[in-house]
């Protein structure tokens, strides 16, 4: 009886501790989601409403960067949810190519000095600024299973900081959602354990009451015999 009462007290304390952690995680989730949507709206404001949307999704090469793994339930513990995240693939740029225009001497002879000066200035600017062929960017190596393309690249190479901050908030929200799921499962196990111990305590109290009643019934008979 004392052992059951002690276990019941410990389980009730554990239940409320888990409930307190669950409420804190739900508040964190609300904070991350609010911040993420706010940063996303700021990015749309700076880049344009049509520049950040579902039209930019790469539906053909879309690959999840985060997956949820569920462990098998054991005798004492239930299923545990964990987040496995892949690394963002680095952008592989091609070698800078410099565009050069070839002009024949005959064509240059018919040009005015002003046109020659403008062309010479343009060639100097082209030599100083390398031209990167965007279609040659390799965003992801399909043979590498440990990496996935960064979704931010769908919206361009140079994205605003608000879009990157919004992505970070949603990444943290996924971690919190997984933690909330584990806490809810733990809370349910604690509730069932408390229910079992309460029923066990009532059974022991009932048995103790019946035994006392039987003893009380026997005691008058013993006195009469004496």
Coordinates of N, CA, C and O in Angstrom, one line a residue, residues 51 111 125 145 176 189:
X51 N 7.2 37.5 -56.4 CA 8.6 36.9 -56.4 C 8.7 35.9 -55.4 O 9.7 35.1 -55.4
X111 N 34.2 53.0 -88.7 CA 33.5 53.6 -87.5 C 34.1 54.9 -87.1 O 35.3 55.2 -87.4
X125 N 35.0 47.3 -69.3 CA 34.1 47.0 -68.3 C 33.8 45.5 -68.3 O 33.6 44.9 -67.3
X145 N 23.1 11.5 -51.2 CA 21.9 11.3 -50.4 C 21.9 12.1 -49.1 O 20.8 12.2 -48.5
X176 N 10.4 22.0 -32.6 CA 9.5 22.2 -31.5 C 8.3 21.3 -31.7 O 7.8 20.7 -30.7
X189 N 1.1 8.6 -21.4 CA 1.6 7.5 -20.6 C 1.5 7.7 -19.1 O 1.2 6.8 -18.4

